[in-house]
PDB file of C-alpha atoms in Angstrom:
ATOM      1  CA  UNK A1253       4.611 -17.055  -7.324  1.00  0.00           C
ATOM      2  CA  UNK A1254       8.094 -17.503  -6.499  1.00  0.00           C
ATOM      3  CA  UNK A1255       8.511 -13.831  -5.654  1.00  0.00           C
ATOM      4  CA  UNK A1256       5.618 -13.889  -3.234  1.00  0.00           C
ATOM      5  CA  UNK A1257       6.555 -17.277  -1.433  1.00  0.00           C
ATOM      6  CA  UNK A1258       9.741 -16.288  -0.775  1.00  0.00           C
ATOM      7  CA  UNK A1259       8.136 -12.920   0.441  1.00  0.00           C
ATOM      8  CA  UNK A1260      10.636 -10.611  -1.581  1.00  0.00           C
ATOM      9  CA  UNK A1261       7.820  -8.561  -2.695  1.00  0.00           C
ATOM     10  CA  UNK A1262       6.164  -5.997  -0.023  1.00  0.00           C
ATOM     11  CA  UNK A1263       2.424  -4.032  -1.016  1.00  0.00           C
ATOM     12  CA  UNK A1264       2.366  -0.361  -0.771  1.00  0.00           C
ATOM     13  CA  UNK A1265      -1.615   0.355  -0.552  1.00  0.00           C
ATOM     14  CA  UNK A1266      -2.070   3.752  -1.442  1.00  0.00           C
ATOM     15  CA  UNK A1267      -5.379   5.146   0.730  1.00  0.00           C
ATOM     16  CA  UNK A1268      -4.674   8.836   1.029  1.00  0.00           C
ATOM     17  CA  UNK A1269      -6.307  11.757  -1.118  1.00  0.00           C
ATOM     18  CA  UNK A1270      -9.538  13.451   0.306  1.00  0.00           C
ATOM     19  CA  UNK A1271     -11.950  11.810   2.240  1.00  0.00           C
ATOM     20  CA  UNK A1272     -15.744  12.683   1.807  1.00  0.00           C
ATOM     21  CA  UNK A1273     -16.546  14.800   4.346  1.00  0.00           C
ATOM     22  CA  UNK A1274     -19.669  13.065   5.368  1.00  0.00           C
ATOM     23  CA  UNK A1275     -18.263   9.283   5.234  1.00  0.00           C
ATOM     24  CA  UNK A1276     -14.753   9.571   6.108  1.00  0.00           C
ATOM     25  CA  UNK A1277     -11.677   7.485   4.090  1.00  0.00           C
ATOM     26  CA  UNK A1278     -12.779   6.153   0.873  1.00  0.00           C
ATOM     27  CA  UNK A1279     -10.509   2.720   2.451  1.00  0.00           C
ATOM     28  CA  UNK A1280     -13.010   2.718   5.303  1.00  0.00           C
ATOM     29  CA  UNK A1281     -16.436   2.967   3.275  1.00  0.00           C
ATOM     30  CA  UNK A1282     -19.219   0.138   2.661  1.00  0.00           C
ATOM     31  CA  UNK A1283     -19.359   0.330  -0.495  1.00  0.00           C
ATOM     32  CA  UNK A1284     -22.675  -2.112  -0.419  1.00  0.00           C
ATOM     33  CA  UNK A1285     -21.203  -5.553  -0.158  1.00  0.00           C
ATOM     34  CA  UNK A1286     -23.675  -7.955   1.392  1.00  0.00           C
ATOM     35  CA  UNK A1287     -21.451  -9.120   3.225  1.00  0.00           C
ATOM     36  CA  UNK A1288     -20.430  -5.019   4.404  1.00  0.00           C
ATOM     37  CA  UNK A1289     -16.883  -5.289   3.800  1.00  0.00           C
ATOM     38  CA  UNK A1290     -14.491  -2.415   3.171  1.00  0.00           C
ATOM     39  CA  UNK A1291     -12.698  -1.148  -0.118  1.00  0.00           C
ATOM     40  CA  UNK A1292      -9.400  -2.177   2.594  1.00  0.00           C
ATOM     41  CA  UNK A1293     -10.521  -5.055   3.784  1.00  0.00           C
ATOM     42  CA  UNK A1294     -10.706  -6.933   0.616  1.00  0.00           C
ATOM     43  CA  UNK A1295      -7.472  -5.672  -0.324  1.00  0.00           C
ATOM     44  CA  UNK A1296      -6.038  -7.518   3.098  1.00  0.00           C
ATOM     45  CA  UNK A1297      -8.179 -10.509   2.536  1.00  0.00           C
ATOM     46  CA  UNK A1298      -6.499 -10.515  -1.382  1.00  0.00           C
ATOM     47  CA  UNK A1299      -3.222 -10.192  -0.064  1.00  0.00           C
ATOM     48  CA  UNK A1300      -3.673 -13.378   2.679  1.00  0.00           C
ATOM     49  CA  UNK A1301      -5.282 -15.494  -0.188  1.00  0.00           C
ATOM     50  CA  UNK A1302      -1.960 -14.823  -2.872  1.00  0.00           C
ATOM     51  CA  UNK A1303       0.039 -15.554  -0.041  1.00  0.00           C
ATOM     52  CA  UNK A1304      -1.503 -19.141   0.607  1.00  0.00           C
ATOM     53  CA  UNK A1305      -1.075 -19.691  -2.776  1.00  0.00           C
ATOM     54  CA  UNK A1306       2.295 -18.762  -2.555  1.00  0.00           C
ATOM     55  CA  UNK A1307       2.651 -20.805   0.073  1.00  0.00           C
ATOM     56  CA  UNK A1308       1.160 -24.234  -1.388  1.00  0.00           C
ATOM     57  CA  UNK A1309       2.993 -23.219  -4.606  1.00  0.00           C
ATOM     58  CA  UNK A1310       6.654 -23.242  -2.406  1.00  0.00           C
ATOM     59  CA  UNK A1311       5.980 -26.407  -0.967  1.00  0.00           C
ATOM     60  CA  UNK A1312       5.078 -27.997  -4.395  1.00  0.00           C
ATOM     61  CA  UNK A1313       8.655 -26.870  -5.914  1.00  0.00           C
ATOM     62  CA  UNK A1314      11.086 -27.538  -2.696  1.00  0.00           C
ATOM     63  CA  UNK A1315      10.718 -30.245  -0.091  1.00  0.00           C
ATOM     64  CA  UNK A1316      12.974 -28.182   2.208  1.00  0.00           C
ATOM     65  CA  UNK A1317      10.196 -24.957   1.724  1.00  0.00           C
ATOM     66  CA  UNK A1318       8.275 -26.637   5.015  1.00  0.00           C
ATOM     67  CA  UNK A1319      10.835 -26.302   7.227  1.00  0.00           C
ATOM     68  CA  UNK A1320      12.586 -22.779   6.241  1.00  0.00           C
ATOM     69  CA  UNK A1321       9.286 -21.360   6.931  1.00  0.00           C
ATOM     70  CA  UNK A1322       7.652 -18.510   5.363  1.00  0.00           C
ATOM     71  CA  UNK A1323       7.728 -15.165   5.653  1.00  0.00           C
ATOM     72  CA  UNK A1324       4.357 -13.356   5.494  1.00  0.00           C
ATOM     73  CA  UNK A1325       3.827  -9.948   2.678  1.00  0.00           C
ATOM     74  CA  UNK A1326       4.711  -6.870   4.685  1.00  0.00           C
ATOM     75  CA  UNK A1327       1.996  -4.285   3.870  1.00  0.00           C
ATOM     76  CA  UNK A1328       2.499  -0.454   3.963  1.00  0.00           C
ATOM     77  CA  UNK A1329      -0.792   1.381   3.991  1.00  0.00           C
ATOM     78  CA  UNK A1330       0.112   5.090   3.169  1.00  0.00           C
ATOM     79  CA  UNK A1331      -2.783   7.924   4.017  1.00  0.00           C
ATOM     80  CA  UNK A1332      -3.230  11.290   4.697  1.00  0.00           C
ATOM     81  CA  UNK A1333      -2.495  13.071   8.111  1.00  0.00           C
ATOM     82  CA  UNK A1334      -6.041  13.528   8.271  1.00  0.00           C
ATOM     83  CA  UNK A1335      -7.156   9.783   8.488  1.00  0.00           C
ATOM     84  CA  UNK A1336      -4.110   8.255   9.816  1.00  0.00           C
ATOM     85  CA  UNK A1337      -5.703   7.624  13.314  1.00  0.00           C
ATOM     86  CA  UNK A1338      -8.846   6.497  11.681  1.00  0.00           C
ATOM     87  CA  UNK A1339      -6.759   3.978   9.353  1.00  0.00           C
ATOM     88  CA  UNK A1340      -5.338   2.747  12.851  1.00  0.00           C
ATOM     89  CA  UNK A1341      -8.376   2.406  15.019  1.00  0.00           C
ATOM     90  CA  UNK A1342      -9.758   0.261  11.870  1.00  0.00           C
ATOM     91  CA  UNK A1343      -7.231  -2.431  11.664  1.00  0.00           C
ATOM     92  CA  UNK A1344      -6.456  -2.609  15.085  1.00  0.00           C
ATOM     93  CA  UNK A1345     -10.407  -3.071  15.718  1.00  0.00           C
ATOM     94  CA  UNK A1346     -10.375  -5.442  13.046  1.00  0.00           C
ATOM     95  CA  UNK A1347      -7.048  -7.074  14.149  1.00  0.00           C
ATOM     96  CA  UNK A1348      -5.578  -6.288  11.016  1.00  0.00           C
ATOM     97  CA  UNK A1349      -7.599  -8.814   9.403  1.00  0.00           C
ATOM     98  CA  UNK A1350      -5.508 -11.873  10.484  1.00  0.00           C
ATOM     99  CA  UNK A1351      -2.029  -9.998   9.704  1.00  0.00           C
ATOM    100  CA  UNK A1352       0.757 -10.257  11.956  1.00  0.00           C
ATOM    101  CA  UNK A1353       1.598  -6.407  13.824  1.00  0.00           C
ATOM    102  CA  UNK A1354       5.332  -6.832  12.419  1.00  0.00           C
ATOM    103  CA  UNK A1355       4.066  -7.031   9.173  1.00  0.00           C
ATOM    104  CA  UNK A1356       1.406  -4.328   8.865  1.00  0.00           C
ATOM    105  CA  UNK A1357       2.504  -0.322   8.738  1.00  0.00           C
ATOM    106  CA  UNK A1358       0.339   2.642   8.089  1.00  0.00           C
ATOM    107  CA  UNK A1359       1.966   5.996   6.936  1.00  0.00           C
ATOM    108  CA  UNK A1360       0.549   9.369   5.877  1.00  0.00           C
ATOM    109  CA  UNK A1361       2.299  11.249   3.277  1.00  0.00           C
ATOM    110  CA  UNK A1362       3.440  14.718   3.767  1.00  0.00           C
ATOM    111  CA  UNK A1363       1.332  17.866   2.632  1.00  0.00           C
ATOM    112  CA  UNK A1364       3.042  19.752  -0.092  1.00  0.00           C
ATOM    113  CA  UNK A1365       1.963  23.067  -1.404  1.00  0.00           C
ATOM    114  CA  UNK A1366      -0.507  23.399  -4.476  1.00  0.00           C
ATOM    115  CA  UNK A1367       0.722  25.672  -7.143  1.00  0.00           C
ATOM    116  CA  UNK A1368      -0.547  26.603 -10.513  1.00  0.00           C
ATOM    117  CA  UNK A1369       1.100  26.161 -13.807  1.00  0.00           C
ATOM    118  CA  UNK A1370       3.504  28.972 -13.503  1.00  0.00           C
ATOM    119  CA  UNK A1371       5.013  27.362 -10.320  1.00  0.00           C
ATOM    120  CA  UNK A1372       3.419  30.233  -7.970  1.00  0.00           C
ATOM    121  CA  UNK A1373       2.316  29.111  -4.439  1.00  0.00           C
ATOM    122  CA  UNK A1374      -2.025  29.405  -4.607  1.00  0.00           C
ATOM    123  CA  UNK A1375      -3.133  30.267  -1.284  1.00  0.00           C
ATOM    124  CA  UNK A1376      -6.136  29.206   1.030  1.00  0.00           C
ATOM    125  CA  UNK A1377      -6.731  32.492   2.413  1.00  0.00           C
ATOM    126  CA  UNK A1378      -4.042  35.690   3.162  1.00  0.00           C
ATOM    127  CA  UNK A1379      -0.510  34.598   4.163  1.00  0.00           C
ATOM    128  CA  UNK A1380      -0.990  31.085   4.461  1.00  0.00           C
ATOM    129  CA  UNK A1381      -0.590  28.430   1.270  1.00  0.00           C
ATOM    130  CA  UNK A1382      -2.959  25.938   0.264  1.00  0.00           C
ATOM    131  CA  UNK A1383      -1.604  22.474   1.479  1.00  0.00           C
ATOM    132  CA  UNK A1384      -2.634  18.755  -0.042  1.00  0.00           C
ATOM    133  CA  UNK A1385      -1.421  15.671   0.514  1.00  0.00           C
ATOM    134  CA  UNK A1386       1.209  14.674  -1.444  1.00  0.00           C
ATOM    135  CA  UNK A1387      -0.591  12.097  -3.699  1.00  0.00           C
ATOM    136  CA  UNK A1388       0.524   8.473  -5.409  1.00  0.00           C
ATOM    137  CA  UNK A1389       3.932  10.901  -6.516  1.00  0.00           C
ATOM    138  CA  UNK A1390       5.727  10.884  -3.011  1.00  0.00           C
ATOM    139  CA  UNK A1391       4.273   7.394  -1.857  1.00  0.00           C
ATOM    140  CA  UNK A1392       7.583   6.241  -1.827  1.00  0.00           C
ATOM    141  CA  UNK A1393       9.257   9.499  -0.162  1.00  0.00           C
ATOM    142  CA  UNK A1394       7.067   8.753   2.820  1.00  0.00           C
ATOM    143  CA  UNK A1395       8.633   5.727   2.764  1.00  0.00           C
ATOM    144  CA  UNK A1396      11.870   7.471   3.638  1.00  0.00           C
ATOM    145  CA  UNK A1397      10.883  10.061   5.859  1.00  0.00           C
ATOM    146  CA  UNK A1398       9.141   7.478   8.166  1.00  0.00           C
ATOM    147  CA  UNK A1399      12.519   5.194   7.651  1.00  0.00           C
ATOM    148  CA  UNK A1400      11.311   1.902   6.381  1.00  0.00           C
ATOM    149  CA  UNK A1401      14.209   1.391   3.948  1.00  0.00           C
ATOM    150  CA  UNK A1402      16.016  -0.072   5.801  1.00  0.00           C
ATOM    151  CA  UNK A1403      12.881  -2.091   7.245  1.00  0.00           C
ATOM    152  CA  UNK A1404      12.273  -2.926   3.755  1.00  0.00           C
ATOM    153  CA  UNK A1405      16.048  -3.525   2.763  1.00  0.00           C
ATOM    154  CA  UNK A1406      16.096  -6.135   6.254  1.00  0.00           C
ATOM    155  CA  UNK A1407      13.047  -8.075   5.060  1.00  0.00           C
ATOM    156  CA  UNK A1408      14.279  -8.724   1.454  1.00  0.00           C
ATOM    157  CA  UNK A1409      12.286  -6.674  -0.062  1.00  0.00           C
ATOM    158  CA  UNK A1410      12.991  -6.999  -3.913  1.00  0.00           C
ATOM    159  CA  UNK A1411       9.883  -5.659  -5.377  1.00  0.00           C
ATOM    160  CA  UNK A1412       7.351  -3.026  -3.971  1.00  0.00           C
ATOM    161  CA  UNK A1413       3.347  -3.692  -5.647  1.00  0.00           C
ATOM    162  CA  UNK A1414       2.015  -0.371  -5.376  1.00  0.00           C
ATOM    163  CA  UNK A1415      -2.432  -0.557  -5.189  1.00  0.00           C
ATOM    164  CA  UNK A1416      -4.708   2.119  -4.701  1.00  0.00           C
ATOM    165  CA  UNK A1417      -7.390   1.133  -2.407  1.00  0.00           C
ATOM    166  CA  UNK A1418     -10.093   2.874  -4.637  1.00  0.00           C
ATOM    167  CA  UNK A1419      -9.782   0.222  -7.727  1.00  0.00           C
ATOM    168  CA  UNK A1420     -11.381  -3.462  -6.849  1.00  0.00           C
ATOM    169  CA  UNK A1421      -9.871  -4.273 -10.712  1.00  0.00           C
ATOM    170  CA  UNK A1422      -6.535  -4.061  -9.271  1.00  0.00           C
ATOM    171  CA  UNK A1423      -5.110  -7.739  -9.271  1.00  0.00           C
ATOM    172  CA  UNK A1424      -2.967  -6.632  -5.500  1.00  0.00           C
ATOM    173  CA  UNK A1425       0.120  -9.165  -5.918  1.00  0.00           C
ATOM    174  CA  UNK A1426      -1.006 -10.579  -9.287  1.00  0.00           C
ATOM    175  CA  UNK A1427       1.160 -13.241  -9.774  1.00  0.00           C
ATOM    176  CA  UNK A1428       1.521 -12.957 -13.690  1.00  0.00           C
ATOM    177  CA  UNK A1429       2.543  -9.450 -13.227  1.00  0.00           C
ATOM    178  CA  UNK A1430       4.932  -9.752 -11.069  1.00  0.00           C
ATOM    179  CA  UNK A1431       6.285 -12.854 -12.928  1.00  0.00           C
ATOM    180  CA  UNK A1432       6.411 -10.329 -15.905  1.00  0.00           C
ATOM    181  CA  UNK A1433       8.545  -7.750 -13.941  1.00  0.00           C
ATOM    182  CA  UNK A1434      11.272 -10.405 -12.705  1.00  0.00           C
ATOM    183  CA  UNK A1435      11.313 -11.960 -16.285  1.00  0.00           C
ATOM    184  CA  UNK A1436      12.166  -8.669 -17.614  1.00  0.00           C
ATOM    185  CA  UNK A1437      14.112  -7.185 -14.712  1.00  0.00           C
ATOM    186  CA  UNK A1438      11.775  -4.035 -14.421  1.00  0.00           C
ATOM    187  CA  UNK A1439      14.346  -2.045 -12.136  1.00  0.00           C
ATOM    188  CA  UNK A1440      13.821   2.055 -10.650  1.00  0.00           C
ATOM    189  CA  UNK A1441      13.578   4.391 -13.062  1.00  0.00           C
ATOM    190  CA  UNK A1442      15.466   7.815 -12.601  1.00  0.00           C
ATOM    191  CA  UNK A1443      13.679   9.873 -15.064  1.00  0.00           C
ATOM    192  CA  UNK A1444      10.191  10.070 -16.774  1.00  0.00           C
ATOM    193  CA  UNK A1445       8.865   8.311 -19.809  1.00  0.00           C
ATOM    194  CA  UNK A1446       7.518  10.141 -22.857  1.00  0.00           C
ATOM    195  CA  UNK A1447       3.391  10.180 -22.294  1.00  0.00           C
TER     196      UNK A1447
END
């Protein structure tokens, strides 16, 4: 909890991939919640709820917590080009669900080219490739392309808690996680594991 009152961890919420044509992002849909909310909104709501327990959990451990303040969870929603306006229209309509504007970004990831297993460029149609986007793999080159390392370098940002918005089992900011990864110094990785 220490990581998340002290707001040195941000959440990268991945909601790109292909939408279904006739209900639009899979962040967006009802998914048939009495109460109608979305696959995203719960992941906000999440989010606010770890972070008042982060909060009470500060003020418990150090009497000078109160008046420092606290910095809220920055959240980076990452998308396709296809959706990104319809990501946007969504939280702003929803007034990003009680986030602050500073602290909220939404991204889309480039397109890449699909190729098969031989490394040869498949093609939609004559002379032009077939482009997807990038997927979960260049969540965090987006990151850099739309310069938010330095955003994320300003803020303090120590950890990055990557969600997909597609999995409700996914503890977003789970505190005994993230407790794990400090304890054991889980740092960037420069090549793959063995699968």
């Amino acid at each position: 909890l220490q990581v998340i009152a002290e707001a040195r961890v941000a959440v990268l919420l991945m909601a790109g991939g292909v939408d279904f044509e006739d209900y639009g992002p899979l962040p967006l849909l009802d998914i048939g919640l009495p109460s109608k909310k979305t696959l995203l909104q719960l992941l906000f709501e999440r989010v606010k709820r770890v972070m008042h327990i982060a909060l009470a959990y500060g003020r418990s451990m150090d009497a000078g917590f109160k008046q420092r303040g606290v910095k809220p969870i920055s959240i980076y929603v990452i998308c396709n080009e296809w959706n990104l306006r319809e990501l946007n229209d969504f939280l702003e309509a929803n007034e990003l669900f009680g986030m602050r504007e500073s602290e909220v970004h939404v991204l889309a990831h480039r397109f890449s080219a699909l190729v098969d297993d031989k490394g040869k460029v498949l093609l939609e149609r004559k002379h032009k490739a077939w482009v997807q986007p990038g997927g979960h793999g260049m969540c965090f080159q987006a990151l850099v392309d739309d310069g938010l390392i330095p955003d994320l370098k300003s803020r303090g940002i120590t950890h990055v808690f990557l969600a997909p918005t597609n999995n409700l089992g996914c503890k977003v900011l789970d505190p005994v996680f993230l407790g794990h990864c400090e304890d054991v110094k889980v740092t960037d990785r420069k090549t793959a594991g063995v699968k």
